[in-house]
XYZ file of C-alpha atoms in Angstrom:
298
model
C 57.692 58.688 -12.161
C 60.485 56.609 -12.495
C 60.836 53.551 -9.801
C 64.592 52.527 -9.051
C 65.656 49.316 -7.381
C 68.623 49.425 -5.130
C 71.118 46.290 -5.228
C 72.696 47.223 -2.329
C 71.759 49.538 1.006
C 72.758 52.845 -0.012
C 75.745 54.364 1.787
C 78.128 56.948 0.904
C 81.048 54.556 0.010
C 79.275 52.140 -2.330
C 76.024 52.252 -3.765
C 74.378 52.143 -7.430
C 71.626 52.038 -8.712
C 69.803 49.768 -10.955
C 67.537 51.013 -13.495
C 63.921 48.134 -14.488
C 62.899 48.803 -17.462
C 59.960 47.248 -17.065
C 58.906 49.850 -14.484
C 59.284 52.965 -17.112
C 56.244 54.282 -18.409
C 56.194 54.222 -22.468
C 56.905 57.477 -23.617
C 54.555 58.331 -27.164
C 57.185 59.091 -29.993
C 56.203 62.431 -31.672
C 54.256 60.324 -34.522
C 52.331 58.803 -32.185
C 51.236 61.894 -30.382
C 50.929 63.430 -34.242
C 48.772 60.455 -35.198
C 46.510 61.261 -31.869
C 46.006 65.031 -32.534
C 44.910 64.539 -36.277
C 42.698 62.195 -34.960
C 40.985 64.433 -32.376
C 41.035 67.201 -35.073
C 39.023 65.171 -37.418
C 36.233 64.131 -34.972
C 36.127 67.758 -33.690
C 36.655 69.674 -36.747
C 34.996 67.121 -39.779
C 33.794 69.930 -42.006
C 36.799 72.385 -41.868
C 39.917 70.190 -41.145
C 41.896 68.300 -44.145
C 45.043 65.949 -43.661
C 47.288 64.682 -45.671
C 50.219 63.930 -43.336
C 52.068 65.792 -42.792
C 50.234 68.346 -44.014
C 46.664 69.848 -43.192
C 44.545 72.725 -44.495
C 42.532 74.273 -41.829
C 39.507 75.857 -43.328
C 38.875 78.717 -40.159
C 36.435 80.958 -42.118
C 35.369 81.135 -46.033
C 37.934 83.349 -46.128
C 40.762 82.129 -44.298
C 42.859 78.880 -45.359
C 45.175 77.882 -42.849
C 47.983 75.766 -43.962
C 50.291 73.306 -41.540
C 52.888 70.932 -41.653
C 54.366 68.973 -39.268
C 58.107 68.630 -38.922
C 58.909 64.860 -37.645
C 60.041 66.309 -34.347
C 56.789 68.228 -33.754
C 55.649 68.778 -30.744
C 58.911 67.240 -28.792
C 61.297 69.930 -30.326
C 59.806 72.002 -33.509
C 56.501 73.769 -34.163
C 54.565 73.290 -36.829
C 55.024 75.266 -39.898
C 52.075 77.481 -40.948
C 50.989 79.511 -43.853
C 47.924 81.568 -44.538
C 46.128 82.393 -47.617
C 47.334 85.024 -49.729
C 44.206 87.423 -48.702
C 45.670 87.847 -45.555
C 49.041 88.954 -46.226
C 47.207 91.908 -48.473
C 45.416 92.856 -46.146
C 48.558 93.148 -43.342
C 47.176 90.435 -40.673
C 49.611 87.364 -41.552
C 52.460 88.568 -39.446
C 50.788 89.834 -36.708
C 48.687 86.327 -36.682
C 52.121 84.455 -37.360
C 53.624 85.827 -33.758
C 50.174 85.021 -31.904
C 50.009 81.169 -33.274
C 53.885 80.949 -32.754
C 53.998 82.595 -29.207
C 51.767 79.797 -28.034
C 53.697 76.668 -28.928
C 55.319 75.266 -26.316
C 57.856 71.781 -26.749
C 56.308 69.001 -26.188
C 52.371 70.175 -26.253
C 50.082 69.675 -28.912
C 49.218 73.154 -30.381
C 47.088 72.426 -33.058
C 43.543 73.076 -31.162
C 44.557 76.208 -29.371
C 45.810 77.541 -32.968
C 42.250 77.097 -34.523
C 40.355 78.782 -31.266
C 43.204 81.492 -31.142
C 42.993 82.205 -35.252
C 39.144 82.428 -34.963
C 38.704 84.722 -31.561
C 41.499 86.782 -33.981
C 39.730 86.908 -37.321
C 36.053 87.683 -34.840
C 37.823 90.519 -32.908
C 39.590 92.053 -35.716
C 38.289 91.132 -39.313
C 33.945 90.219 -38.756
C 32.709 88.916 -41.588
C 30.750 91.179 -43.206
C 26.932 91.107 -42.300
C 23.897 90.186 -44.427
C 22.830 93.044 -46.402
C 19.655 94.737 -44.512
C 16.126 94.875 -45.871
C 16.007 98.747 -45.759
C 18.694 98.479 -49.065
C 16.931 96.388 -50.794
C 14.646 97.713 -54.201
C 11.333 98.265 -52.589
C 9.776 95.233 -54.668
C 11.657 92.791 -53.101
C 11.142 94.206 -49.923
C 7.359 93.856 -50.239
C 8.156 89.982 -51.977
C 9.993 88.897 -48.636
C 7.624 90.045 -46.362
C 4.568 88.924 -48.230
C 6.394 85.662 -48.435
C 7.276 85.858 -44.351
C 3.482 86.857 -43.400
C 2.340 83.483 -45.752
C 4.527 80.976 -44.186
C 3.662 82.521 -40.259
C -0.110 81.541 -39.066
C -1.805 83.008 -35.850
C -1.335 80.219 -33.945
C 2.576 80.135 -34.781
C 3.422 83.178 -33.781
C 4.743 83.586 -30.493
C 7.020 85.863 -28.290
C 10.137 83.074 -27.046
C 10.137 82.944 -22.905
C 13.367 83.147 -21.883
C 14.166 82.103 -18.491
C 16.792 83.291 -16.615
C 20.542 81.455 -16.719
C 22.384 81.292 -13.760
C 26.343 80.268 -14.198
C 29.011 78.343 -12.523
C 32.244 79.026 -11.594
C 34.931 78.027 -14.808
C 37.658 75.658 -13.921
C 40.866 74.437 -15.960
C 42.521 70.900 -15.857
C 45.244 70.108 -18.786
C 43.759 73.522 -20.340
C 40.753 72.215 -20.879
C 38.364 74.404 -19.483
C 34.599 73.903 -18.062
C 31.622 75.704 -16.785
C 28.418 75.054 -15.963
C 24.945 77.201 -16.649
C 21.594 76.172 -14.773
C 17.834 78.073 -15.624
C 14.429 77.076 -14.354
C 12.284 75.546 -16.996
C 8.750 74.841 -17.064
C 8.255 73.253 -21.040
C 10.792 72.079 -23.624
C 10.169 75.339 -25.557
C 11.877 77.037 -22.718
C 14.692 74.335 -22.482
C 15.479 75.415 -26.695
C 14.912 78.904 -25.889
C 18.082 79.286 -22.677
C 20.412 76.995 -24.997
C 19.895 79.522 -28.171
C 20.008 82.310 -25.694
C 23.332 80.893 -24.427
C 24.447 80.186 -27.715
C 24.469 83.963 -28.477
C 27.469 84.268 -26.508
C 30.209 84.151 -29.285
C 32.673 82.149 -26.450
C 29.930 79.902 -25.594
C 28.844 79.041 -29.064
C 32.511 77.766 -30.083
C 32.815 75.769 -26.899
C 33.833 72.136 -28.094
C 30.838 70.595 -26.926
C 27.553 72.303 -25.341
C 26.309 69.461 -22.874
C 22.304 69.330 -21.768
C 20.459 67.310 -19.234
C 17.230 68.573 -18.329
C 13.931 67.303 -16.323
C 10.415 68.757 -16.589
C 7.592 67.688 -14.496
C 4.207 67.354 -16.326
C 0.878 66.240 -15.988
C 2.227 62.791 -17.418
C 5.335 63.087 -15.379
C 8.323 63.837 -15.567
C 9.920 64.585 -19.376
C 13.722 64.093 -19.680
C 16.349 64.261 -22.153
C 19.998 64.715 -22.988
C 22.506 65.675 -25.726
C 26.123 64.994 -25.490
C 26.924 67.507 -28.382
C 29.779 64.825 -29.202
C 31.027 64.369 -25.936
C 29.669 60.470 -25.494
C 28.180 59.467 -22.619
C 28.776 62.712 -20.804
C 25.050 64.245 -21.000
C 23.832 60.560 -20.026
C 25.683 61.036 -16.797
C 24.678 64.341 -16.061
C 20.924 63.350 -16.456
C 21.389 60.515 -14.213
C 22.703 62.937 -11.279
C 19.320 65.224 -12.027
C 17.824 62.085 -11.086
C 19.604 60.740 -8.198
C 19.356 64.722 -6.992
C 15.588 64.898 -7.800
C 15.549 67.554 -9.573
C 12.722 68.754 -11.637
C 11.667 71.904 -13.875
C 15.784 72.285 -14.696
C 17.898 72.530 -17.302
C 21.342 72.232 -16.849
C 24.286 72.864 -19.713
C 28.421 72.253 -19.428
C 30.439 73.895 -21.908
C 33.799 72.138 -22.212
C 36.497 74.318 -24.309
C 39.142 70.973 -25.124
C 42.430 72.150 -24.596
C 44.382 69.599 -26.925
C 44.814 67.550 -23.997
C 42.964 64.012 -23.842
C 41.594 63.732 -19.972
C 40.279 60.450 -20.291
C 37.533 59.832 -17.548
C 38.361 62.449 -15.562
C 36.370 64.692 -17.834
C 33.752 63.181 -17.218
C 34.282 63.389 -13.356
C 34.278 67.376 -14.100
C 31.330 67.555 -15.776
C 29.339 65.725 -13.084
C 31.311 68.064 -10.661
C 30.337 71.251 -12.578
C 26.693 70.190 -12.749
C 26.678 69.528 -9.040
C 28.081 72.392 -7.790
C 25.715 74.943 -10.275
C 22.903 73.415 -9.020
C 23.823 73.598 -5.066
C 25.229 77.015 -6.081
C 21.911 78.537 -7.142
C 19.597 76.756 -4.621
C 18.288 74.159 -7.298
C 19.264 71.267 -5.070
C 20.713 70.917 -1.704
C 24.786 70.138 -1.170
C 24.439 66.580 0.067
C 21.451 65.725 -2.539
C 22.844 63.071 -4.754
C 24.270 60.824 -1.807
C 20.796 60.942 -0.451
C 19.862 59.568 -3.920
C 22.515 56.671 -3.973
C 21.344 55.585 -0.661
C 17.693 55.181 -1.461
């Protein structure tokens, strides 16, 4: 907000005001916020994004090339321009995926992230890509090849049926439409810790989550294992390890989805992943409410 100086007590005869322009936040020019959301794009998208400012091509799907530019007054005034591959206007989809992107700009947002997530929840919903072929079609021959080849690379002692313990969830909460949630499951060996992460992972909304944050603690015969992965959210896992600590927790595994709006949060997304950790935990009767002040006070 803006602060104003008054030369003079105000009164309803004579007053003005004096504007500091010193005290004005910087406002980012629409290249500088341009700049920032390429950026982002690149670090969250390396193997499908492409810029060449002010154009990018969007690889969503093998077969679906997304093509942008960016007007200079983008996002203040104008929204980016898009095209799709030609595939898609054969096969009737471009206009109906032209109104979706376009309904969602709105002046002065960056739009670019929610465009990829909306364009791929589209082309999942309404055009899958088609599935592997299954065994049953293939020539008998190379049906008997494949499994031979299967059975040989399988011993006894590899074969296994996968444990899956049960996932408890958190509430979802939004801040600068970035959204979070939390997932918690009782764990008694690493194995188990892989096992509720792929299981989670087969949730099509959970597996293109931005980043899939885990912190877990096992206690074993030679204490207590640990570990963490940020899934490219630095230092977030870290943190979220640390409060399994200070909580003294054990024989847990806890993951935070983040969904990233387009929005930077700076810290304060960190602050919400702690939060969201916290609470699933207390939620589900892992740890008790007041558990990690206990464990700052020790």
């Amino acid at each position: 907000q803006r602060s104003l100086w008054l030369s003079a007590p105000y009164s309803s005869r004579s007053s003005h005001v004096v504007w500091h322009e010193s005290l004005i936040p910087a406002i980012m020019t629409d290249a500088e916020v341009q700049d920032e959301e390429i950026t982002s794009l690149l670090a969250i998208y390396p193997d499908i994004v492409e810029c060449s400012h002010p154009n990018l091509t969007i690889n969503v799907r093998n077969d679906c090339l997304l093509t942008v530019t960016l007007p200079a007054d983008y996002p203040s005034k104008s929204a980016p321009l898009m095209k799709l591959n030609d595939v898609w206007q054969a096969r009737g989809h471009a206009a109906a995926i032209h109104q979706l992107l376009a309904s969602e700009f709105d002046p002065g947002e960056p739009v670019l992230f929610s465009w990829i997530e909306t364009l791929k929840g589209y082309l999942e919903e309404h055009c899958p890509e088609p599935e592997d072929e299954p065994a049953a079609d293939l020539p008998e021959t190379d049906r008997i090849h494949a499994l031979t080849a299967l059975t040989a690379s399988l011993s006894t002692s590899q074969v296994q049926l996968e444990v899956i313990p049960t996932i408890h969830q958190g509430e979802p909460f939004t801040d600068r439409k970035s959204t979070f949630q939390a997932f918690v499951a009782r764990v008694t060996s690493i194995q188990e810790v892989k096992s509720a992460l792929h299981a989670l992972k087969g949730n099509s909304k959970i597996a293109r989550a931005t980043h899939n944050m885990v912190a877990y603690r096992i206690q074993s015969d030679r204490g207590v294992i640990q570990d963490h992965d940020d899934d490219g959210e630095s230092g977030a896992a870290s943190r979220m390890q640390h409060l399994l600590q200070i909580m003294d927790v054990v024989n847990v595994v806890v993951i935070v989805s983040r969904w990233y709006g387009g929005i930077h949060l700076g810290p304060d997304r960190f602050k919400h992943i702690n939060n969201a950790t916290r609470n699933v935990l207390v939620e589900h009767g892992f740890a008790e409410k007041d558990a990690s002040s206990k464990g700052r006070k020790k």
